[in-house]
Short mmCIF file of C-alpha atoms (C1' of nucleotides) in Angstrom, two decimals:
data_model
loop_
_atom_site.label_atom_id
_atom_site.label_comp_id
_atom_site.label_asym_id
_atom_site.label_seq_id
_atom_site.Cartn_x
_atom_site.Cartn_y
_atom_site.Cartn_z
CA UNK A 1 -35.62 14.52 3.78
CA UNK A 2 -32.43 13.30 5.45
CA UNK A 3 -30.22 15.17 7.56
CA UNK A 4 -27.31 17.15 6.07
CA UNK A 5 -23.93 15.63 5.90
CA UNK A 6 -22.12 16.01 9.19
CA UNK A 7 -19.01 17.23 7.42
CA UNK A 8 -20.90 20.09 5.84
CA UNK A 9 -20.93 21.98 9.05
CA UNK A 10 -18.95 25.15 9.07
CA UNK A 11 -15.56 24.91 10.79
CA UNK A 12 -15.12 21.27 10.31
CA UNK A 13 -11.68 20.46 9.10
CA UNK A 14 -11.23 18.01 6.25
CA UNK A 15 -8.12 16.36 4.76
CA UNK A 16 -5.11 14.53 6.11
CA UNK A 17 -4.73 14.19 9.91
CA UNK A 18 -1.78 15.83 11.51
CA UNK A 19 0.25 13.99 14.20
CA UNK A 20 -1.10 16.46 16.82
CA UNK A 21 -4.77 15.47 16.02
CA UNK A 22 -3.82 11.88 16.15
CA UNK A 23 -2.24 12.19 19.52
CA UNK A 24 -5.34 14.15 20.80
CA UNK A 25 -7.58 11.36 19.43
CA UNK A 26 -5.58 8.56 20.74
CA UNK A 27 -5.31 10.15 24.19
CA UNK A 28 -8.92 10.62 24.35
CA UNK A 29 -9.79 7.03 23.28
CA UNK A 30 -7.05 5.79 25.67
CA UNK A 31 -8.92 7.43 28.53
CA UNK A 32 -12.57 6.92 27.37
CA UNK A 33 -12.44 3.89 25.07
CA UNK A 34 -13.70 3.91 21.50
CA UNK A 35 -17.35 4.50 20.88
CA UNK A 36 -19.79 7.40 21.41
CA UNK A 37 -18.07 9.20 18.51
CA UNK A 38 -20.64 11.98 18.56
CA UNK A 39 -19.00 13.40 21.63
CA UNK A 40 -15.50 12.91 20.50
CA UNK A 41 -14.98 16.13 18.66
CA UNK A 42 -16.75 18.12 21.44
CA UNK A 43 -14.68 16.60 24.12
CA UNK A 44 -11.28 16.70 22.38
CA UNK A 45 -11.75 20.12 20.68
CA UNK A 46 -10.74 18.49 17.49
CA UNK A 47 -12.34 20.26 14.49
CA UNK A 48 -13.30 17.00 12.89
CA UNK A 49 -16.57 15.39 12.44
CA UNK A 50 -17.39 12.26 14.41
CA UNK A 51 -17.35 10.20 11.39
CA UNK A 52 -13.77 11.34 10.51
CA UNK A 53 -12.65 10.56 14.10
CA UNK A 54 -14.11 7.05 13.90
CA UNK A 55 -12.57 6.38 10.48
CA UNK A 56 -9.20 7.68 11.58
CA UNK A 57 -9.33 5.42 14.54
CA UNK A 58 -10.58 2.24 12.94
CA UNK A 59 -8.46 2.53 9.77
CA UNK A 60 -5.18 3.90 11.22
CA UNK A 61 -4.74 4.50 14.92
CA UNK A 62 -6.33 1.46 16.60
CA UNK A 63 -3.89 -0.96 18.02
CA UNK A 64 -3.41 -4.31 16.23
CA UNK A 65 -3.32 -3.04 12.80
CA UNK A 66 -0.68 -4.48 10.60
CA UNK A 67 0.62 -2.22 7.92
CA UNK A 68 2.91 -2.89 4.98
CA UNK A 69 3.09 -5.85 2.61
CA UNK A 70 0.28 -8.39 2.50
CA UNK A 71 1.63 -11.91 2.78
CA UNK A 72 0.95 -14.50 0.20
CA UNK A 73 -1.41 -16.10 2.83
CA UNK A 74 -3.25 -12.96 3.28
CA UNK A 75 -3.40 -12.36 -0.30
CA UNK A 76 -4.76 -15.79 -0.83
CA UNK A 77 -7.40 -15.26 1.92
CA UNK A 78 -8.51 -12.09 0.38
CA UNK A 79 -8.83 -13.46 -3.16
CA UNK A 80 -10.77 -16.48 -1.96
CA UNK A 81 -12.95 -14.63 0.47
CA UNK A 82 -13.83 -12.14 -2.21
CA UNK A 83 -14.78 -14.83 -4.51
CA UNK A 84 -16.93 -16.25 -1.72
CA UNK A 85 -18.42 -13.14 -0.24
CA UNK A 86 -18.08 -10.56 -2.97
CA UNK A 87 -17.14 -7.05 -2.05
CA UNK A 88 -18.06 -7.49 1.51
CA UNK A 89 -14.83 -5.82 2.77
CA UNK A 90 -15.95 -5.70 6.38
CA UNK A 91 -16.75 -9.33 6.44
CA UNK A 92 -13.48 -10.32 4.72
CA UNK A 93 -11.59 -7.94 7.23
CA UNK A 94 -13.19 -9.90 10.17
CA UNK A 95 -11.12 -12.85 9.11
CA UNK A 96 -7.88 -10.78 8.85
CA UNK A 97 -8.25 -9.03 12.36
CA UNK A 98 -4.94 -7.17 11.71
CA UNK A 99 -6.09 -5.67 8.44
CA UNK A 100 -8.76 -2.90 8.06
CA UNK A 101 -11.59 -3.20 5.54
CA UNK A 102 -10.21 -0.10 3.87
CA UNK A 103 -6.80 -1.58 3.63
CA UNK A 104 -8.12 -4.75 2.05
CA UNK A 105 -10.40 -2.88 -0.27
CA UNK A 106 -7.47 -0.70 -1.39
CA UNK A 107 -5.26 -3.69 -1.87
CA UNK A 108 -7.87 -5.52 -3.81
CA UNK A 109 -8.59 -2.54 -6.03
CA UNK A 110 -4.95 -1.59 -6.78
CA UNK A 111 -3.21 -4.94 -6.84
CA UNK A 112 -5.32 -8.01 -6.74
CA UNK A 113 -7.90 -7.02 -9.32
CA UNK A 114 -5.21 -6.28 -11.90
CA UNK A 115 -3.32 -9.34 -10.96
CA UNK A 116 -6.30 -11.62 -11.49
CA UNK A 117 -7.15 -9.81 -14.73
CA UNK A 118 -3.58 -10.42 -15.93
CA UNK A 119 -3.73 -14.04 -14.97
CA UNK A 120 -7.00 -14.51 -16.78
CA UNK A 121 -5.49 -12.94 -19.91
CA UNK A 122 -2.51 -15.29 -19.48
CA UNK A 123 -4.77 -18.25 -19.07
CA UNK A 124 -6.74 -17.30 -22.28
CA UNK A 125 -3.52 -16.84 -24.22
CA UNK A 126 -2.07 -20.27 -23.01
CA UNK A 127 -5.36 -21.81 -23.82
CA UNK A 128 -5.70 -23.63 -20.57
CA UNK A 129 -8.90 -23.38 -18.56
CA UNK A 130 -9.04 -21.75 -15.21
CA UNK A 131 -11.62 -24.27 -14.13
CA UNK A 132 -11.83 -28.04 -14.58
CA UNK A 133 -14.39 -28.72 -17.24
CA UNK A 134 -17.81 -29.36 -15.62
CA UNK A 135 -18.89 -32.96 -15.18
CA UNK A 136 -15.37 -34.21 -15.44
CA UNK A 137 -13.48 -36.00 -12.71
CA UNK A 138 -10.14 -34.71 -11.40
CA UNK A 139 -8.21 -37.31 -13.41
CA UNK A 140 -9.15 -35.68 -16.61
CA UNK A 141 -8.77 -31.90 -16.10
CA UNK A 142 -7.65 -31.51 -19.65
CA UNK A 143 -6.05 -28.17 -20.03
CA UNK A 144 -6.51 -27.06 -16.48
CA UNK A 145 -3.10 -26.52 -15.07
CA UNK A 146 -2.91 -25.95 -11.22
CA UNK A 147 0.86 -25.21 -11.33
CA UNK A 148 0.66 -22.88 -14.18
CA UNK A 149 -2.02 -20.85 -12.44
CA UNK A 150 0.08 -20.85 -9.22
CA UNK A 151 3.11 -19.76 -11.12
CA UNK A 152 1.24 -16.91 -12.64
CA UNK A 153 -0.32 -15.78 -9.43
CA UNK A 154 3.05 -15.63 -7.77
CA UNK A 155 4.91 -14.33 -10.75
CA UNK A 156 7.01 -11.23 -10.04
CA UNK A 157 5.77 -9.80 -13.17
CA UNK A 158 2.20 -9.57 -11.95
CA UNK A 159 2.11 -6.44 -9.93
CA UNK A 160 4.35 -6.62 -6.99
CA UNK A 161 2.81 -6.50 -3.50
CA UNK A 162 6.14 -5.33 -2.23
CA UNK A 163 5.24 -1.98 -3.57
CA UNK A 164 2.58 -1.79 -1.07
CA UNK A 165 4.45 -0.27 1.89
CA UNK A 166 3.54 1.72 4.79
CA UNK A 167 4.86 5.20 4.59
CA UNK A 168 4.02 6.36 8.06
CA UNK A 169 4.73 5.08 11.47
CA UNK A 170 1.63 3.64 13.16
CA UNK A 171 0.76 5.86 15.92
CA UNK A 172 -1.22 3.11 17.49
CA UNK A 173 1.94 1.95 19.09
CA UNK A 174 1.31 4.68 21.56
CA UNK A 175 -1.36 2.44 22.80
CA UNK A 176 0.62 -0.80 23.04
CA UNK A 177 0.02 -2.49 26.30
CA UNK A 178 -3.12 -0.51 26.97
CA UNK A 179 -5.50 -2.50 24.99
CA UNK A 180 -4.13 -5.63 26.56
CA UNK A 181 -4.92 -4.38 30.07
CA UNK A 182 -8.14 -2.78 29.08
CA UNK A 183 -11.11 -4.62 30.53
CA UNK A 184 -13.29 -4.26 27.52
CA UNK A 185 -11.13 -3.45 24.47
CA UNK A 186 -12.92 -3.08 21.25
CA UNK A 187 -9.91 -4.45 19.30
CA UNK A 188 -7.01 -6.43 20.11
CA UNK A 189 -3.36 -5.71 20.60
CA UNK A 190 -0.59 -6.90 18.15
CA UNK A 191 0.39 -9.48 20.66
CA UNK A 192 -2.91 -11.22 20.76
CA UNK A 193 -2.72 -12.93 17.48
CA UNK A 194 -2.64 -16.25 19.23
CA UNK A 195 -6.30 -15.64 20.12
CA UNK A 196 -7.49 -15.50 16.48
CA UNK A 197 -9.70 -18.40 16.99
CA UNK A 198 -11.58 -16.66 19.68
CA UNK A 199 -12.18 -13.69 17.38
CA UNK A 200 -13.39 -16.08 14.72
CA UNK A 201 -15.77 -17.62 17.15
CA UNK A 202 -17.06 -14.21 18.10
CA UNK A 203 -17.46 -13.48 14.48
CA UNK A 204 -19.32 -16.62 13.92
CA UNK A 205 -21.83 -15.60 16.61
CA UNK A 206 -22.64 -12.28 14.86
CA UNK A 207 -24.21 -11.51 11.57
CA UNK A 208 -20.92 -11.62 9.72
CA UNK A 209 -20.33 -15.04 10.95
CA UNK A 210 -23.75 -16.15 10.04
CA UNK A 211 -23.21 -14.75 6.68
CA UNK A 212 -20.13 -16.78 6.22
CA UNK A 213 -22.01 -19.92 7.42
CA UNK A 214 -24.73 -19.26 4.88
CA UNK A 215 -22.02 -18.73 2.12
CA UNK A 216 -20.62 -22.08 3.11
CA UNK A 217 -24.00 -23.62 2.36
CA UNK A 218 -23.52 -22.38 -1.12
CA UNK A 219 -20.12 -23.91 -1.50
CA UNK A 220 -18.71 -27.28 -1.77
CA UNK A 221 -16.07 -28.05 0.83
CA UNK A 222 -13.27 -30.11 -0.48
CA UNK A 223 -12.50 -32.11 2.61
CA UNK A 224 -9.49 -33.75 1.31
CA UNK A 225 -7.65 -30.55 0.60
CA UNK A 226 -9.39 -28.39 3.10
CA UNK A 227 -10.36 -25.88 0.47
CA UNK A 228 -13.62 -24.41 -0.76
CA UNK A 229 -14.71 -24.55 -4.30
CA UNK A 230 -17.41 -22.35 -5.52
CA UNK A 231 -20.31 -24.71 -5.93
CA UNK A 232 -21.03 -24.02 -9.55
CA UNK A 233 -17.45 -24.47 -10.53
CA UNK A 234 -16.66 -27.72 -8.77
CA UNK A 235 -16.67 -30.86 -10.87
CA UNK A 236 -16.81 -32.83 -7.71
CA UNK A 237 -19.81 -30.98 -6.77
CA UNK A 238 -21.33 -31.69 -10.14
CA UNK A 239 -20.62 -35.34 -9.78
CA UNK A 240 -21.87 -35.75 -6.32
CA UNK A 241 -24.90 -33.60 -6.89
CA UNK A 242 -26.00 -35.89 -9.61
CA UNK A 243 -25.84 -38.74 -7.24
CA UNK A 244 -27.76 -36.85 -4.59
CA UNK A 245 -24.84 -36.99 -2.16
CA UNK A 246 -24.16 -33.36 -1.97
CA UNK A 247 -27.83 -32.31 -1.82
CA UNK A 248 -28.23 -34.32 1.39
CA UNK A 249 -24.91 -33.34 2.87
CA UNK A 250 -25.55 -29.60 2.40
CA UNK A 251 -29.30 -29.55 3.02
CA UNK A 252 -29.32 -31.64 6.01
CA UNK A 253 -25.99 -30.70 7.53
CA UNK A 254 -24.30 -27.74 6.03
CA UNK A 255 -20.56 -28.03 5.79
CA UNK A 256 -19.16 -27.49 9.31
CA UNK A 257 -17.84 -23.96 9.74
CA UNK A 258 -14.63 -25.50 11.17
CA UNK A 259 -13.46 -26.39 7.66
CA UNK A 260 -13.61 -22.69 6.74
CA UNK A 261 -12.04 -21.79 10.12
CA UNK A 262 -9.25 -24.30 9.84
CA UNK A 263 -8.41 -23.21 6.33
CA UNK A 264 -8.63 -19.52 6.88
CA UNK A 265 -6.61 -19.49 9.99
CA UNK A 266 -3.99 -22.07 8.88
CA UNK A 267 -0.69 -20.42 9.45
CA UNK A 268 1.02 -23.19 7.52
CA UNK A 269 2.48 -21.83 4.32
CA UNK A 270 1.75 -25.14 2.65
CA UNK A 271 -1.93 -24.24 2.75
CA UNK A 272 -1.19 -21.23 0.61
CA UNK A 273 0.19 -23.13 -2.14
CA UNK A 274 -3.07 -25.16 -2.27
CA UNK A 275 -4.95 -21.89 -2.30
CA UNK A 276 -2.94 -20.49 -5.08
CA UNK A 277 -3.90 -23.44 -7.18
CA UNK A 278 -7.47 -23.04 -6.50
CA UNK A 279 -9.68 -22.16 -9.46
CA UNK A 280 -11.70 -18.92 -8.70
CA UNK A 281 -14.14 -16.60 -10.11
CA UNK A 282 -12.58 -13.62 -12.04
CA UNK A 283 -14.71 -10.44 -11.48
"C1'" DA B 1 15.47 20.26 -14.76
"C1'" DA B 2 10.83 20.54 -15.82
"C1'" DG B 3 6.56 18.62 -17.37
"C1'" DT B 4 3.56 14.72 -17.63
"C1'" DG B 5 1.57 10.29 -16.52
"C1'" DT B 6 0.62 6.70 -13.32
"C1'" DG B 7 0.02 4.29 -9.11
"C1'" DC B 8 -1.19 4.10 -4.44
"C1'" DC B 9 -3.58 5.18 -0.23
"C1'" DA B 10 -5.94 7.97 3.23
"C1'" DA B 11 -9.99 10.18 3.58
"C1'" DC B 12 -14.55 11.63 2.06
"C1'" DC B 13 -19.33 10.88 0.59
"C1'" DG B 14 -23.71 8.92 0.47
"C1'" DC B 15 -26.56 5.33 1.77
"C1'" DA B 16 -28.66 1.85 4.89
"C1'" DG B 17 -29.57 -0.31 9.20
"C1'" DA B 18 -30.32 -0.06 14.16
"C1'" DG B 19 -31.78 2.05 18.06
"C1'" DA B 20 -33.73 5.81 20.79
"C1'" DC B 21 -37.41 8.80 21.52
"C1'" DG C 1 -45.52 3.86 13.58
"C1'" DG C 2 -42.82 7.80 12.47
"C1'" DT C 3 -38.80 10.53 12.89
"C1'" DC C 4 -34.35 11.47 14.33
"C1'" DT C 5 -29.63 10.32 15.27
"C1'" DC C 6 -25.66 7.47 15.30
"C1'" DT C 7 -22.76 4.02 13.44
"C1'" DG C 8 -20.93 1.07 9.84
"C1'" DC C 9 -20.14 -0.07 5.08
"C1'" DG C 10 -18.77 0.28 0.25
"C1'" DG C 11 -17.63 3.22 -3.59
"C1'" DT C 12 -15.06 7.06 -5.00
"C1'" DT C 13 -11.78 10.68 -5.13
"C1'" DG C 14 -7.90 14.07 -3.99
"C1'" DG C 15 -3.41 14.47 -3.73
"C1'" DC C 16 1.15 12.82 -2.89
"C1'" DA C 17 5.16 10.20 -4.52
"C1'" DC C 18 7.49 8.20 -7.98
"C1'" DA C 19 8.48 6.95 -12.88
"C1'" DC C 20 9.04 8.31 -17.35
"C1'" DT C 21 9.87 11.42 -21.26
#
DNA sequence: AAGTGTGCCAACCGCAGAGAC
DNA sequence: GGTCTCTGCGGTTGGCACACT
């Protein structure tokens, strides 16, 4: 049935990209813009399949990619978005415009998964609950210890994010300035981070954004703290649901997307602390 | 110094969706 | 409507670098 893999073709080079290949690819895209990947190998003379060219561009060469350590804020966003969306790395990456889905996926698999697993073990051994008991109000959260959880998450003993460092210079710097002046750039320049809100609004228009909105409908937004608690884990939700408040709130007017926006794009470090205290689903 | 184990990340693979014909 | 092609996504892996013995 299907067509053979594009990379099975004879003469197609595999493996790590050389700086020369990078420069050829960057030069070509600089001139023609990203897209029409099919024609890239033919037009550039690169002995790579179109897929490999696209991947190299999107994951490594395109301008605006931030490499190196993930900040606690980014880490928190990933953790929470993963809890919210699952392994939808592309969707998660759309909220971290400077990170690639591959980068986020790798970081999750190599750091965060272990970190959360360790935290869960710690929580078990300390006998305090990661979630407030259902049907209880916030004043009686029993063993649930926000600060302990936060401490564990930020503990230097739990795998250090500082180990995650870039080993190679980002060749995309060659393109600095170009994307800015380009009439229709596919991605943004490093200097455009002040337009994050525009990107988010664009994302909201497309399927990924709609997916987030749908996800929000499944979550209970804690408006006091500006954070999102998975519906099934929130005692507030349980309490309100029983009174019919939430059902009406969500069914008739889903939580405004701006809550998620505001929280996700909040550059204030103080928000991170709240995030770290957030109960979440361990997978 | 050499061998082995482990962590990490770039890149590959296979699948699915969308669009063109 | 069916087939083909292109693109994007998520899971997996190869291989390098470093740590440990």
